Short mmCIF file of C-alpha atoms in Angstrom, two decimals:
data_model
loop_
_atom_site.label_atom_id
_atom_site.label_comp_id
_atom_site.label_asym_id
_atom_site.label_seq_id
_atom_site.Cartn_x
_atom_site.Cartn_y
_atom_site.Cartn_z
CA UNK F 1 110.71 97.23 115.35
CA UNK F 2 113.37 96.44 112.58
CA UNK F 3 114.84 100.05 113.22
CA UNK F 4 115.59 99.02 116.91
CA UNK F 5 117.01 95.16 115.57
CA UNK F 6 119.28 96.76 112.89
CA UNK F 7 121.31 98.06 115.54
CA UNK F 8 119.87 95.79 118.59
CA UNK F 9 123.40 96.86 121.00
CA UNK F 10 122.51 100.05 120.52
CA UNK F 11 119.83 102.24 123.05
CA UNK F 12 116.70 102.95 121.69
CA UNK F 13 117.87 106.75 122.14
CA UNK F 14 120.60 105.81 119.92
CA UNK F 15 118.89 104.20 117.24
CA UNK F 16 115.63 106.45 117.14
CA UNK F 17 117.94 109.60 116.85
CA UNK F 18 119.20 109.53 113.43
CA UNK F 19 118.91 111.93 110.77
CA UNK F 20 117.44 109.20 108.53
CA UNK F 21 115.20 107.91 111.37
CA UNK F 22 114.06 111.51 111.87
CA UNK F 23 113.49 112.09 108.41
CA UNK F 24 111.15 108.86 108.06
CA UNK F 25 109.24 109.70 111.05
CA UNK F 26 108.53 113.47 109.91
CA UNK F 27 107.51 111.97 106.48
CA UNK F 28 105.24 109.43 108.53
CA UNK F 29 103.61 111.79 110.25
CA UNK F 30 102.79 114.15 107.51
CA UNK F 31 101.21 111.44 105.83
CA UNK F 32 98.90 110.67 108.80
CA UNK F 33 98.02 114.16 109.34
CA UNK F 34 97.17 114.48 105.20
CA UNK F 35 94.83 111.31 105.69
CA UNK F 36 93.33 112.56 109.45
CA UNK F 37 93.22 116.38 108.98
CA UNK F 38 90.40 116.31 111.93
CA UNK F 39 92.64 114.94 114.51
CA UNK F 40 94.82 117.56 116.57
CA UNK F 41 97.70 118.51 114.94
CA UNK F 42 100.58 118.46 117.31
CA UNK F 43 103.44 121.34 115.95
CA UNK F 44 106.30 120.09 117.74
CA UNK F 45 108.87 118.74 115.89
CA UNK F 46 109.20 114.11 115.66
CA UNK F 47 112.66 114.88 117.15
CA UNK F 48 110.84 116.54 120.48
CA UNK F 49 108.30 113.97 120.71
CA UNK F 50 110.47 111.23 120.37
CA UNK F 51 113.10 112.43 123.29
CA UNK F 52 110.09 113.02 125.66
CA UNK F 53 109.49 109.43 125.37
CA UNK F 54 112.54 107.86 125.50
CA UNK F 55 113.53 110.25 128.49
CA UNK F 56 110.84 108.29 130.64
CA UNK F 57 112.20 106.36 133.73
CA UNK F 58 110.94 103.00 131.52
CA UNK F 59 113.20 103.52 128.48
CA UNK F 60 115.90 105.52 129.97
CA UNK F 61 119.10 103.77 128.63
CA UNK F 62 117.20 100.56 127.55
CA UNK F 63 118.57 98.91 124.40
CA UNK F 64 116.09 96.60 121.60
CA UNK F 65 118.20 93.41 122.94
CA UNK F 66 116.62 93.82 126.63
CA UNK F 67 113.33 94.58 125.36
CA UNK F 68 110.63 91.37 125.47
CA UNK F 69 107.34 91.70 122.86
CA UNK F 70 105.03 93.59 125.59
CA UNK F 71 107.90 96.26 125.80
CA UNK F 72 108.04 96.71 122.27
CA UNK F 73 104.26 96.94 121.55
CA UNK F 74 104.43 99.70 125.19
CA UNK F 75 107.23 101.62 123.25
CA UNK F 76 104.74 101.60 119.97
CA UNK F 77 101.58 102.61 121.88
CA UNK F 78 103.31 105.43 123.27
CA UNK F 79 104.47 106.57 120.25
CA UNK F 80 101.25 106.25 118.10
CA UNK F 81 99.25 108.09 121.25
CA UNK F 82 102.08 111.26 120.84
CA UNK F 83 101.21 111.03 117.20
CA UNK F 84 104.63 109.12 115.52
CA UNK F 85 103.94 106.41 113.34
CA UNK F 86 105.68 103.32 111.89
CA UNK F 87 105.05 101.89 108.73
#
């Protein structure tokens, strides 16, 4: 959530789509896959994953100042079912 109120103007495309965002969410997810070898290993890159979810008709062109607190915990279910992580 502070990624997306850094930059709150911003779309959550935007924001989520940065090299340095990228790079955090690969390391992320290597770390969860390190700790849970025995769930299913997903072999598409973070940068896939995250543009199929933002490309839904729900956060299409939304930006973090729109968003209310049930939109934001949506947006991190979503990601934590597709296997990207926040720390």
């Amino acid at each position: 959530i502070r990624l997306l109120f850094n930059r709150k103007k911003k779309t959550l495309r935007s924001v989520l789509n940065t090299k340095s965002v990228m790079k955090l969410l690969e390391d992320n997810r290597r770390t969860v896959q390190s700790l849970h070898p025995e769930k299913m290993v997903d072999g598409r890159p973070a940068q896939v994953i995250v543009e199929e979810i933002l490309e839904r008709d729900s956060w299409k062109g939304q930006r973090a100042a729109k968003l209310d607190l049930d939109d934001f915990l949506q947006l991190l279910a979503e990601f934590n079912e597709a296997g990207i992580h926040f720390n």
